[in-house]
mmCIF file of C-alpha atoms in Angstrom:
data_model
loop_
_atom_site.group_PDB
_atom_site.id
_atom_site.type_symbol
_atom_site.label_atom_id
_atom_site.label_comp_id
_atom_site.label_asym_id
_atom_site.label_seq_id
_atom_site.Cartn_x
_atom_site.Cartn_y
_atom_site.Cartn_z
ATOM 1 C CA MET A 193 33.320 40.150 -17.652
ATOM 2 C CA SER A 194 32.332 40.765 -21.231
ATOM 3 C CA ASP A 195 30.488 44.003 -22.049
ATOM 4 C CA ARG A 196 28.653 42.319 -24.857
ATOM 5 C CA LEU A 197 25.114 41.213 -24.096
ATOM 6 C CA GLU A 198 24.062 37.796 -25.281
ATOM 7 C CA PRO A 199 20.548 37.410 -26.716
ATOM 8 C CA PRO A 200 18.259 35.160 -24.694
ATOM 9 C CA LYS A 201 18.306 31.529 -25.801
ATOM 10 C CA ARG A 202 15.093 30.202 -27.283
ATOM 11 C CA LEU A 203 13.738 26.747 -26.685
ATOM 12 C CA SER A 204 13.617 24.570 -29.728
ATOM 13 C CA ARG A 205 10.210 23.840 -31.225
ATOM 14 C CA ASP A 206 10.334 20.281 -29.878
ATOM 15 C CA ARG A 207 11.142 21.386 -26.343
ATOM 16 C CA ARG A 208 8.516 24.125 -26.349
ATOM 17 C CA THR A 209 5.723 21.918 -27.576
ATOM 18 C CA ALA A 210 6.618 18.618 -25.974
ATOM 19 C CA PRO A 211 3.724 17.456 -23.777
ATOM 20 C CA VAL A 212 4.383 17.102 -20.085
ATOM 21 C CA GLU A 213 3.141 13.934 -18.420
ATOM 22 C CA PRO A 214 1.408 15.326 -15.345
ATOM 23 C CA GLU A 215 1.206 12.054 -13.506
ATOM 24 C CA GLU A 216 4.746 10.804 -14.158
ATOM 25 C CA SER A 217 6.022 10.106 -10.667
ATOM 26 C CA ASN A 218 9.540 10.473 -9.366
ATOM 27 C CA VAL A 219 9.068 7.021 -7.900
ATOM 28 C CA ILE A 220 9.638 5.784 -11.444
ATOM 29 C CA ARG A 221 11.894 8.448 -12.880
ATOM 30 C CA GLY A 222 14.035 9.000 -9.809
ATOM 31 C CA ASN A 223 14.646 12.697 -10.598
ATOM 32 C CA LYS A 224 15.238 15.619 -8.257
ATOM 33 C CA LYS A 225 12.363 14.876 -5.928
ATOM 34 C CA SER A 226 13.047 12.584 -3.006
ATOM 35 C CA PHE A 227 11.680 9.061 -3.327
ATOM 36 C CA LEU A 228 10.415 9.213 0.235
ATOM 37 C CA SER A 229 8.353 12.363 -0.223
ATOM 38 C CA LYS A 230 4.747 12.125 0.900
ATOM 39 C CA SER A 231 3.328 12.434 -2.605
ATOM 40 C CA ASP A 232 5.463 9.509 -3.764
ATOM 41 C CA ILE A 233 4.268 7.177 -0.995
ATOM 42 C CA LEU A 234 0.638 8.216 -0.488
ATOM 43 C CA THR A 235 -2.112 8.948 -2.966
ATOM 44 C CA LEU A 236 -4.871 11.468 -2.413
ATOM 45 C CA GLY A 237 -8.545 11.371 -3.312
ATOM 46 C CA GLY A 238 -11.307 8.953 -2.490
ATOM 47 C CA ILE A 239 -11.661 5.305 -3.394
ATOM 48 C CA ASP A 240 -14.171 4.076 -5.948
ATOM 49 C CA ILE A 241 -17.310 3.426 -3.881
ATOM 50 C CA PRO A 242 -19.056 0.888 -6.179
ATOM 51 C CA PHE A 243 -15.949 -1.267 -6.531
ATOM 52 C CA PHE A 244 -15.306 -1.212 -2.788
ATOM 53 C CA ALA A 245 -18.940 -2.086 -2.038
ATOM 54 C CA ILE A 246 -18.905 -5.023 -4.454
ATOM 55 C CA VAL A 247 -15.731 -6.407 -2.873
ATOM 56 C CA ILE A 248 -17.158 -6.140 0.654
ATOM 57 C CA GLY A 249 -20.409 -7.728 -0.539
ATOM 58 C CA LEU A 250 -18.627 -10.700 -2.098
ATOM 59 C CA VAL A 251 -16.409 -11.176 0.969
ATOM 60 C CA THR A 252 -19.418 -11.090 3.314
ATOM 61 C CA ILE A 253 -21.491 -13.538 1.260
ATOM 62 C CA GLY A 254 -18.405 -15.721 0.884
ATOM 63 C CA LEU A 255 -17.875 -15.970 4.646
ATOM 64 C CA VAL A 256 -21.536 -16.786 5.281
ATOM 65 C CA MET A 257 -21.564 -19.477 2.603
ATOM 66 C CA LEU A 258 -18.225 -20.879 3.791
ATOM 67 C CA PHE A 259 -19.687 -21.483 7.247
ATOM 68 C CA SER A 260 -22.925 -22.898 5.865
ATOM 69 C CA ALA A 261 -21.091 -25.233 3.495
ATOM 70 C CA THR A 262 -18.413 -26.465 5.893
ATOM 71 C CA TYR A 263 -19.786 -26.859 9.407
ATOM 72 C CA PRO A 264 -20.689 -30.582 9.043
ATOM 73 C CA TYR A 265 -17.328 -31.450 7.475
ATOM 74 C CA ALA A 266 -15.412 -29.258 9.964
ATOM 75 C CA PHE A 267 -17.187 -30.895 12.917
ATOM 76 C CA SER A 268 -16.512 -34.374 11.544
ATOM 77 C CA LYS A 269 -12.811 -33.704 10.908
ATOM 78 C CA PHE A 270 -11.856 -31.279 13.708
ATOM 79 C CA ASN A 271 -14.759 -31.539 16.166
ATOM 80 C CA ASP A 272 -15.242 -27.802 15.600
ATOM 81 C CA SER A 273 -18.000 -26.580 13.282
ATOM 82 C CA TYR A 274 -16.368 -23.139 13.070
ATOM 83 C CA TYR A 275 -12.856 -24.399 12.204
ATOM 84 C CA TYR A 276 -12.707 -23.162 8.600
ATOM 85 C CA THR A 277 -14.790 -20.046 9.217
ATOM 86 C CA LYS A 278 -12.667 -18.834 12.129
ATOM 87 C CA ARG A 279 -9.412 -19.231 10.261
ATOM 88 C CA GLN A 280 -10.813 -17.641 7.121
ATOM 89 C CA PHE A 281 -12.223 -14.756 9.156
ATOM 90 C CA ILE A 282 -8.750 -13.972 10.546
ATOM 91 C CA PHE A 283 -7.335 -13.692 7.033
ATOM 92 C CA VAL A 284 -10.335 -11.696 5.819
ATOM 93 C CA VAL A 285 -9.893 -9.120 8.593
ATOM 94 C CA ALA A 286 -6.146 -8.925 7.925
ATOM 95 C CA GLY A 287 -6.835 -8.709 4.186
ATOM 96 C CA ILE A 288 -9.339 -5.861 4.519
ATOM 97 C CA ILE A 289 -6.911 -3.897 6.701
ATOM 98 C CA LEU A 290 -4.147 -4.424 4.141
ATOM 99 C CA MET A 291 -6.550 -3.558 1.322
ATOM 100 C CA LEU A 292 -7.354 -0.207 2.912
ATOM 101 C CA LEU A 293 -3.695 0.530 3.672
ATOM 102 C CA ILE A 294 -2.606 -0.371 0.132
ATOM 103 C CA SER A 295 -5.423 1.750 -1.278
ATOM 104 C CA LYS A 296 -3.750 4.787 0.318
ATOM 105 C CA MET A 297 -0.355 3.969 -1.165
ATOM 106 C CA ASN A 298 0.881 5.246 -4.496
ATOM 107 C CA TYR A 299 0.531 2.252 -6.801
ATOM 108 C CA ARG A 300 3.698 3.294 -8.684
ATOM 109 C CA ILE A 301 5.722 2.014 -5.724
ATOM 110 C CA ILE A 302 4.894 -1.475 -7.010
ATOM 111 C CA GLN A 303 6.555 -0.660 -10.320
ATOM 112 C CA LYS A 304 9.620 0.637 -8.496
ATOM 113 C CA PHE A 305 10.126 -2.776 -6.879
ATOM 114 C CA VAL A 306 9.010 -4.954 -9.781
ATOM 115 C CA TYR A 307 12.375 -6.752 -10.045
ATOM 116 C CA TRP A 308 12.419 -7.472 -6.320
ATOM 117 C CA LEU A 309 8.891 -8.858 -6.541
ATOM 118 C CA PHE A 310 9.879 -11.051 -9.483
ATOM 119 C CA GLY A 311 12.964 -12.378 -7.697
ATOM 120 C CA ILE A 312 11.193 -13.111 -4.410
ATOM 121 C CA THR A 313 8.360 -14.921 -6.184
ATOM 122 C CA VAL A 314 10.726 -17.093 -8.220
ATOM 123 C CA VAL A 315 12.704 -17.971 -5.074
ATOM 124 C CA LEU A 316 9.522 -18.984 -3.234
ATOM 125 C CA LEU A 317 8.371 -21.074 -6.205
ATOM 126 C CA ILE A 318 11.702 -22.916 -6.031
ATOM 127 C CA VAL A 319 11.684 -23.239 -2.229
ATOM 128 C CA VAL A 320 8.251 -24.898 -2.212
ATOM 129 C CA LEU A 321 9.597 -27.689 -4.442
ATOM 130 C CA PHE A 322 11.937 -28.751 -1.615
ATOM 131 C CA HIS A 323 10.162 -27.547 1.525
ATOM 132 C CA HIS A 324 6.441 -28.225 1.422
ATOM 133 C CA THR A 325 3.571 -29.906 3.218
ATOM 134 C CA ASN A 326 3.193 -33.657 2.771
ATOM 135 C CA PHE A 327 -0.046 -33.974 0.845
ATOM 136 C CA GLN A 328 -0.005 -36.717 -1.776
ATOM 137 C CA ASP A 329 2.326 -35.684 -4.628
ATOM 138 C CA PHE A 330 1.432 -31.983 -4.435
ATOM 139 C CA ARG A 331 4.229 -29.520 -3.645
ATOM 140 C CA ARG A 332 2.173 -26.352 -3.363
ATOM 141 C CA TRP A 333 2.289 -25.108 0.226
ATOM 142 C CA ILE A 334 5.179 -23.905 2.392
ATOM 143 C CA PRO A 335 4.431 -24.668 6.088
ATOM 144 C CA ILE A 336 4.728 -21.624 8.355
ATOM 145 C CA GLY A 337 3.777 -22.612 11.900
ATOM 146 C CA PRO A 338 0.029 -23.372 12.072
ATOM 147 C CA PHE A 339 -0.525 -21.902 8.592
ATOM 148 C CA THR A 340 0.696 -22.565 5.079
ATOM 149 C CA PHE A 341 1.698 -20.228 2.253
ATOM 150 C CA GLN A 342 1.006 -20.999 -1.408
ATOM 151 C CA PRO A 343 3.570 -19.232 -3.654
ATOM 152 C CA SER A 344 1.421 -19.748 -6.766
ATOM 153 C CA ASP A 345 -1.074 -17.242 -5.327
ATOM 154 C CA LEU A 346 1.710 -14.666 -5.200
ATOM 155 C CA ALA A 347 2.801 -15.700 -8.712
ATOM 156 C CA LYS A 348 -0.591 -14.677 -10.143
ATOM 157 C CA PHE A 349 -0.074 -11.133 -8.911
ATOM 158 C CA THR A 350 3.606 -11.035 -9.824
ATOM 159 C CA VAL A 351 3.042 -12.054 -13.439
ATOM 160 C CA ILE A 352 0.492 -9.229 -13.711
ATOM 161 C CA VAL A 353 2.912 -6.651 -12.307
ATOM 162 C CA VAL A 354 5.900 -7.823 -14.359
ATOM 163 C CA LEU A 355 3.974 -7.906 -17.639
ATOM 164 C CA ALA A 356 2.240 -4.579 -16.928
ATOM 165 C CA ASP A 357 5.658 -3.014 -16.310
ATOM 166 C CA TYR A 358 7.219 -4.632 -19.382
ATOM 167 C CA ILE A 359 4.365 -3.742 -21.745
ATOM 168 C CA SER A 360 4.077 -0.160 -20.476
ATOM 169 C CA LYS A 361 7.780 0.363 -21.229
ATOM 170 C CA ASN A 362 7.745 -1.427 -24.596
ATOM 171 C CA TYR A 363 4.239 -0.746 -25.910
ATOM 172 C CA LYS A 364 5.577 0.782 -29.141
ATOM 173 C CA LYS A 365 7.329 -2.518 -29.923
ATOM 174 C CA MET A 366 4.480 -4.878 -28.999
ATOM 175 C CA LYS A 367 3.705 -5.563 -32.673
ATOM 176 C CA HIS A 368 7.199 -6.974 -33.135
ATOM 177 C CA LEU A 369 7.809 -10.699 -32.800
ATOM 178 C CA LEU A 370 10.545 -10.538 -30.165
ATOM 179 C CA GLU A 371 9.337 -7.680 -27.981
ATOM 180 C CA GLY A 372 5.621 -8.331 -28.381
ATOM 181 C CA THR A 373 5.478 -12.118 -28.270
ATOM 182 C CA VAL A 374 8.701 -13.954 -27.472
ATOM 183 C CA TYR A 375 9.866 -11.931 -24.455
ATOM 184 C CA PRO A 376 6.441 -11.808 -22.744
ATOM 185 C CA LEU A 377 6.049 -15.566 -23.307
ATOM 186 C CA ILE A 378 9.433 -16.169 -21.682
ATOM 187 C CA ILE A 379 8.270 -14.227 -18.619
ATOM 188 C CA ILE A 380 5.076 -16.272 -18.463
ATOM 189 C CA ALA A 381 6.973 -19.538 -19.042
ATOM 190 C CA VAL A 382 9.231 -18.946 -16.020
ATOM 191 C CA PHE A 383 6.210 -18.978 -13.719
ATOM 192 C CA CYS A 384 4.335 -21.740 -15.549
ATOM 193 C CA ILE A 385 7.263 -24.169 -15.521
ATOM 194 C CA LEU A 386 7.928 -23.717 -11.814
ATOM 195 C CA ILE A 387 4.224 -24.095 -10.981
ATOM 196 C CA TYR A 388 4.051 -27.208 -13.172
ATOM 197 C CA PHE A 389 6.720 -28.868 -11.008
ATOM 198 C CA GLU A 390 4.451 -28.294 -8.013
ATOM 199 C CA ASN A 391 1.918 -30.642 -9.648
ATOM 200 C CA HIS A 392 -0.373 -27.638 -9.896
ATOM 201 C CA ASN A 393 -1.724 -27.768 -13.440
ATOM 202 C CA SER A 394 -4.700 -25.528 -12.706
ATOM 203 C CA GLY A 395 -2.416 -22.805 -11.318
ATOM 204 C CA MET A 396 -0.193 -23.111 -14.374
ATOM 205 C CA VAL A 397 -3.161 -22.736 -16.725
ATOM 206 C CA LEU A 398 -4.460 -19.747 -14.777
ATOM 207 C CA VAL A 399 -1.103 -17.923 -14.843
ATOM 208 C CA PHE A 400 -0.810 -18.580 -18.577
ATOM 209 C CA LEU A 401 -4.294 -17.208 -19.275
ATOM 210 C CA ILE A 402 -3.658 -14.090 -17.169
ATOM 211 C CA GLY A 403 -0.440 -13.491 -19.075
ATOM 212 C CA ALA A 404 -2.110 -14.076 -22.443
ATOM 213 C CA THR A 405 -4.850 -11.593 -21.518
ATOM 214 C CA LEU A 406 -2.293 -8.897 -20.743
ATOM 215 C CA MET A 407 -0.402 -9.607 -23.964
ATOM 216 C CA PHE A 408 -3.611 -9.241 -25.961
ATOM 217 C CA CYS A 409 -4.639 -6.025 -24.188
ATOM 218 C CA GLY A 410 -1.058 -4.746 -24.379
ATOM 219 C CA GLY A 411 -1.023 -4.776 -28.164
ATOM 220 C CA SER A 412 0.663 -8.018 -29.214
ATOM 221 C CA ASP A 413 0.234 -8.767 -32.908
ATOM 222 C CA TRP A 414 -3.229 -10.328 -33.178
ATOM 223 C CA LYS A 415 -2.087 -12.629 -35.986
ATOM 224 C CA LEU A 416 0.656 -14.111 -33.848
ATOM 225 C CA PHE A 417 -1.743 -14.162 -30.924
ATOM 226 C CA ALA A 418 -4.338 -16.064 -32.967
ATOM 227 C CA LEU A 419 -1.656 -18.512 -34.096
ATOM 228 C CA GLY A 420 -0.622 -19.061 -30.488
ATOM 229 C CA ALA A 421 -4.233 -19.531 -29.389
ATOM 230 C CA GLY A 422 -4.702 -22.116 -32.108
ATOM 231 C CA LEU A 423 -1.571 -23.934 -30.967
ATOM 232 C CA VAL A 424 -2.777 -23.950 -27.355
ATOM 233 C CA ALA A 425 -6.161 -25.287 -28.474
ATOM 234 C CA ALA A 426 -4.442 -28.047 -30.441
ATOM 235 C CA ILE A 427 -2.374 -29.003 -27.397
ATOM 236 C CA ALA A 428 -5.519 -29.040 -25.249
ATOM 237 C CA VAL A 429 -7.265 -31.373 -27.697
ATOM 238 C CA PHE A 430 -4.211 -33.635 -27.760
ATOM 239 C CA VAL A 431 -4.073 -33.780 -23.964
ATOM 240 C CA VAL A 432 -7.794 -34.531 -23.655
ATOM 241 C CA THR A 433 -7.564 -37.328 -26.204
ATOM 242 C CA ASN A 434 -4.315 -38.635 -24.673
ATOM 243 C CA PRO A 435 -4.676 -38.080 -20.894
ATOM 244 C CA ASP A 436 -1.867 -40.526 -20.124
ATOM 245 C CA VAL A 437 0.687 -37.834 -21.084
ATOM 246 C CA LEU A 438 -0.184 -35.933 -17.886
ATOM 247 C CA GLN A 439 0.549 -36.781 -14.268
ATOM 248 C CA GLN A 440 -1.567 -39.656 -13.016
ATOM 249 C CA TYR A 441 -3.996 -37.547 -10.990
ATOM 250 C CA ALA A 442 -4.542 -35.064 -13.843
ATOM 251 C CA GLY A 443 -4.976 -37.764 -16.466
ATOM 252 C CA GLU A 444 -7.489 -39.578 -14.273
ATOM 253 C CA ARG A 445 -9.551 -36.403 -13.935
ATOM 254 C CA ILE A 446 -9.794 -36.070 -17.708
ATOM 255 C CA VAL A 447 -10.821 -39.723 -18.065
ATOM 256 C CA ALA A 448 -13.462 -39.210 -15.361
ATOM 257 C CA TRP A 449 -14.759 -36.143 -17.197
ATOM 258 C CA LEU A 450 -15.056 -37.966 -20.515
ATOM 259 C CA ASP A 451 -16.529 -41.166 -19.077
ATOM 260 C CA LYS A 452 -19.434 -40.335 -16.748
ATOM 261 C CA ASP A 453 -19.516 -43.947 -15.484
ATOM 262 C CA TYR A 454 -15.813 -44.050 -14.624
ATOM 263 C CA ASP A 455 -15.122 -44.907 -10.972
ATOM 264 C CA PRO A 456 -18.238 -43.190 -9.541
ATOM 265 C CA LEU A 457 -17.217 -43.902 -5.914
ATOM 266 C CA ASP A 458 -13.849 -42.180 -6.265
ATOM 267 C CA ALA A 459 -12.817 -40.248 -9.391
ATOM 268 C CA ARG A 460 -16.332 -38.919 -10.085
ATOM 269 C CA TRP A 461 -17.674 -38.855 -6.531
ATOM 270 C CA GLN A 462 -17.135 -35.148 -5.953
ATOM 271 C CA THR A 463 -18.366 -34.090 -9.401
ATOM 272 C CA ASN A 464 -21.464 -36.297 -9.319
ATOM 273 C CA ASN A 465 -22.521 -35.008 -5.906
ATOM 274 C CA SER A 466 -21.854 -31.464 -7.054
ATOM 275 C CA LEU A 467 -24.350 -32.002 -9.878
ATOM 276 C CA TYR A 468 -26.861 -33.512 -7.436
ATOM 277 C CA ALA A 469 -26.519 -30.418 -5.230
ATOM 278 C CA ILE A 470 -27.003 -28.012 -8.130
ATOM 279 C CA GLY A 471 -29.983 -29.940 -9.478
ATOM 280 C CA SER A 472 -31.733 -30.220 -6.118
ATOM 281 C CA GLY A 473 -31.424 -26.477 -5.508
ATOM 282 C CA GLY A 474 -34.054 -25.684 -8.106
ATOM 283 C CA PHE A 475 -35.025 -22.096 -8.789
ATOM 284 C CA PHE A 476 -35.107 -20.678 -5.247
ATOM 285 C CA GLY A 477 -32.954 -23.226 -3.400
ATOM 286 C CA ALA A 478 -33.469 -25.316 -0.278
ATOM 287 C CA GLY A 479 -32.732 -22.341 1.966
ATOM 288 C CA LEU A 480 -29.580 -21.114 3.682
ATOM 289 C CA GLY A 481 -28.132 -23.917 5.807
ATOM 290 C CA ASN A 482 -30.434 -26.602 4.380
ATOM 291 C CA SER A 483 -28.058 -28.348 1.991
ATOM 292 C CA LYS A 484 -28.023 -32.138 2.195
ATOM 293 C CA GLN A 485 -25.024 -32.727 -0.055
ATOM 294 C CA LYS A 486 -22.669 -30.918 2.340
ATOM 295 C CA PHE A 487 -23.174 -33.752 4.834
ATOM 296 C CA MET A 488 -20.123 -35.690 3.624
ATOM 297 C CA TYR A 489 -21.307 -36.094 0.029
ATOM 298 C CA VAL A 490 -19.572 -33.178 -1.676
ATOM 299 C CA SER A 491 -16.092 -33.907 -0.347
ATOM 300 C CA GLU A 492 -14.150 -30.956 1.067
ATOM 301 C CA PRO A 493 -16.908 -28.433 0.289
ATOM 302 C CA GLN A 494 -14.755 -25.597 1.638
ATOM 303 C CA ASN A 495 -12.591 -25.523 -1.462
ATOM 304 C CA ASP A 496 -13.295 -25.796 -5.175
ATOM 305 C CA PHE A 497 -16.887 -27.067 -4.962
ATOM 306 C CA ILE A 498 -18.378 -24.526 -2.575
ATOM 307 C CA PHE A 499 -20.413 -23.068 -5.441
ATOM 308 C CA SER A 500 -22.411 -26.304 -5.702
ATOM 309 C CA ILE A 501 -23.565 -25.814 -2.091
ATOM 310 C CA VAL A 502 -24.398 -22.195 -2.937
ATOM 311 C CA CYS A 503 -26.612 -23.425 -5.782
ATOM 312 C CA GLU A 504 -28.311 -26.012 -3.567
ATOM 313 C CA GLU A 505 -29.111 -23.581 -0.763
ATOM 314 C CA LEU A 506 -29.748 -20.375 -2.699
ATOM 315 C CA GLY A 507 -30.971 -21.895 -5.951
ATOM 316 C CA PHE A 508 -30.690 -20.476 -9.431
ATOM 317 C CA VAL A 509 -31.694 -16.998 -8.243
ATOM 318 C CA GLY A 510 -29.023 -16.820 -5.533
ATOM 319 C CA ALA A 511 -26.341 -18.218 -7.828
ATOM 320 C CA ALA A 512 -27.308 -15.728 -10.532
ATOM 321 C CA VAL A 513 -27.022 -12.825 -8.074
ATOM 322 C CA ILE A 514 -23.523 -13.928 -7.069
ATOM 323 C CA ILE A 515 -22.454 -14.315 -10.705
ATOM 324 C CA PHE A 516 -23.899 -10.858 -11.365
ATOM 325 C CA LEU A 517 -21.769 -9.418 -8.542
ATOM 326 C CA PHE A 518 -18.657 -10.966 -10.069
ATOM 327 C CA ALA A 519 -19.628 -9.485 -13.432
ATOM 328 C CA LEU A 520 -20.112 -6.060 -11.838
ATOM 329 C CA LEU A 521 -16.683 -6.328 -10.203
ATOM 330 C CA PHE A 522 -15.110 -7.021 -13.589
ATOM 331 C CA ILE A 523 -17.030 -4.262 -15.384
ATOM 332 C CA ARG A 524 -16.297 -1.688 -12.701
ATOM 333 C CA GLY A 525 -12.649 -2.699 -12.690
ATOM 334 C CA ILE A 526 -12.411 -2.248 -16.462
ATOM 335 C CA LYS A 527 -13.996 1.189 -16.108
ATOM 336 C CA ILE A 528 -11.331 2.150 -13.559
ATOM 337 C CA ALA A 529 -8.645 0.756 -15.868
ATOM 338 C CA LEU A 530 -9.812 2.757 -18.871
ATOM 339 C CA LYS A 531 -9.850 5.973 -16.844
ATOM 340 C CA SER A 532 -6.379 5.424 -15.403
ATOM 341 C CA ARG A 533 -3.780 8.053 -16.213
ATOM 342 C CA ASP A 534 -0.959 5.783 -17.305
ATOM 343 C CA ARG A 535 -0.571 2.511 -19.183
ATOM 344 C CA PHE A 536 0.976 0.619 -16.251
ATOM 345 C CA ALA A 537 -2.047 1.307 -14.063
ATOM 346 C CA THR A 538 -4.457 0.342 -16.828
ATOM 347 C CA LEU A 539 -2.762 -3.001 -17.416
ATOM 348 C CA LEU A 540 -2.439 -3.637 -13.693
ATOM 349 C CA VAL A 541 -6.186 -3.293 -13.140
ATOM 350 C CA ILE A 542 -7.033 -5.315 -16.249
ATOM 351 C CA GLY A 543 -4.776 -8.120 -15.059
ATOM 352 C CA ILE A 544 -6.230 -8.174 -11.545
ATOM 353 C CA VAL A 545 -9.911 -8.160 -12.520
ATOM 354 C CA SER A 546 -9.206 -10.638 -15.330
ATOM 355 C CA GLN A 547 -7.661 -13.006 -12.793
ATOM 356 C CA VAL A 548 -10.864 -12.899 -10.726
ATOM 357 C CA ALA A 549 -13.023 -13.342 -13.831
ATOM 358 C CA ILE A 550 -11.007 -16.271 -15.197
ATOM 359 C CA GLN A 551 -10.978 -18.053 -11.835
ATOM 360 C CA THR A 552 -14.716 -17.552 -11.408
ATOM 361 C CA VAL A 553 -15.567 -18.826 -14.884
ATOM 362 C CA PHE A 554 -13.311 -21.873 -14.569
ATOM 363 C CA ASN A 555 -14.621 -22.743 -11.112
ATOM 364 C CA ILE A 556 -18.245 -22.654 -12.279
ATOM 365 C CA LEU A 557 -17.368 -24.701 -15.371
ATOM 366 C CA VAL A 558 -15.778 -27.325 -13.110
ATOM 367 C CA VAL A 559 -18.641 -27.662 -10.611
ATOM 368 C CA THR A 560 -21.117 -27.988 -13.505
ATOM 369 C CA ASP A 561 -18.908 -30.695 -15.113
ATOM 370 C CA THR A 562 -18.429 -28.570 -18.236
ATOM 371 C CA ILE A 563 -14.646 -29.033 -18.056
ATOM 372 C CA PRO A 564 -12.488 -31.527 -16.101
ATOM 373 C CA ASN A 565 -11.935 -30.973 -12.401
ATOM 374 C CA THR A 566 -9.064 -28.469 -12.377
ATOM 375 C CA GLY A 567 -8.901 -27.463 -8.722
ATOM 376 C CA ILE A 568 -9.355 -23.711 -9.266
ATOM 377 C CA ALA A 569 -10.829 -21.934 -6.238
ATOM 378 C CA LEU A 570 -13.813 -19.576 -6.337
ATOM 379 C CA PRO A 571 -12.553 -16.071 -5.428
ATOM 380 C CA PHE A 572 -13.823 -14.662 -2.095
ATOM 381 C CA PHE A 573 -15.659 -17.936 -1.334
ATOM 382 C CA SER A 574 -13.234 -20.868 -1.270
ATOM 383 C CA TYR A 575 -11.219 -21.506 1.880
ATOM 384 C CA GLY A 576 -7.569 -20.463 1.759
ATOM 385 C CA GLY A 577 -5.661 -17.898 3.785
ATOM 386 C CA THR A 578 -3.019 -17.051 1.180
ATOM 387 C CA SER A 579 -5.650 -16.820 -1.538
ATOM 388 C CA ILE A 580 -8.027 -14.428 0.238
ATOM 389 C CA LEU A 581 -5.144 -12.335 1.609
ATOM 390 C CA MET A 582 -3.551 -11.879 -1.808
ATOM 391 C CA LEU A 583 -6.937 -11.258 -3.405
ATOM 392 C CA LEU A 584 -7.858 -8.463 -0.990
ATOM 393 C CA MET A 585 -4.411 -6.903 -1.362
ATOM 394 C CA GLU A 586 -4.944 -6.883 -5.126
ATOM 395 C CA MET A 587 -8.291 -5.184 -4.577
ATOM 396 C CA GLY A 588 -6.370 -2.575 -2.577
ATOM 397 C CA VAL A 589 -4.165 -1.936 -5.608
ATOM 398 C CA VAL A 590 -7.248 -1.380 -7.779
ATOM 399 C CA LEU A 591 -8.678 1.011 -5.181
ATOM 400 C CA SER A 592 -5.360 2.889 -5.066
ATOM 401 C CA ILE A 593 -5.503 3.366 -8.822
ATOM 402 C CA SER A 594 -9.156 4.400 -8.595
ATOM 403 C CA ARG A 595 -8.159 7.392 -6.438
ATOM 404 C CA SER A 596 -6.420 8.962 -9.420
ATOM 405 C CA THR A 597 -9.374 8.457 -11.771
ATOM 406 C CA ASN A 598 -12.417 10.628 -12.285
ATOM 407 C CA GLN A 599 -14.686 8.364 -10.242
ATOM 408 C CA LYS A 600 -17.184 9.031 -7.491
ATOM 409 C CA LYS A 601 -15.261 9.815 -4.313
ATOM 410 C CA VAL A 602 -15.860 9.195 -0.616
#
């Protein structure tokens, strides 16, 4: 052993002053701490009360309106007025349980398994092209016993997670052409192309808009973004003026939107009766349960056109209250996003609440004949097990992130 004492080593200026990220989890970094430690799996704190209350309010109103809008059609088709409501209720209960469980989980676990989520979603989007329900030319649903699963609903969430992960890791390069525009567009294109082959144009458009929203919020060069938006607008104009370039069903919907006299007993039947329902609702509505258009006029009122029955029964006031609740959900979600402690969480919440907002806006535009019939469901209201289950699970992710923000706790 040497008798000479060595002076203590000093940390360099960079190491002494480098900021420590207090919320950087070992779930992501995989350092000394075990991945399966309690703090990595669970998150402490209380959920955001206003956001949770808004979700429960929308789900409750949605179930009530689903029953009111569908019992004549359900009785006519299945001899059971409660057919749609019972099935939806099962998924709502399962979804709320999953929402609460996910809200207790550390949201960074999602980022840990982002590549698995991407792979599974792509596989399911391919599987549905070969193994699907026989409904016209649509290849959207994988039959699973008495139920069906729609992979495009999972794709909406997956594209949010993948882009949030990518942007959070490459945010310093988002102004560059390759990292900020080309690579994110490739990610979005993978989902859009597969969904297009399902004959699901509305799902493709929705996934693209969700992805574009995250690119914009993630810092992509606004000049390139504006150029891309202009290109998309030009393509939209071309498609509207040349509907024959689309699949037959999609092209016919555009023709029916442009020509209000086109095939009123078929192509415009649903839209025309939707407008009759909205117009007859007036300011205060005909009263809950008193719709006339749901008696086999608005075809399949459990799906995309449920909002027209809402307007007929609850009137302008009721419809405005529901729209206000959707707006509150979006605003509260953005507030949670802005108070999040890391970029991944912020983008994750923005993507989720933007998905709800985009779907809501497009659905209302469709039922009011402002845009062609696109087949986009109204969140929390339209019938669909996969849709409501995925939606409530996404709300659980937002609530999980809200636990780490400086929000009101319960």
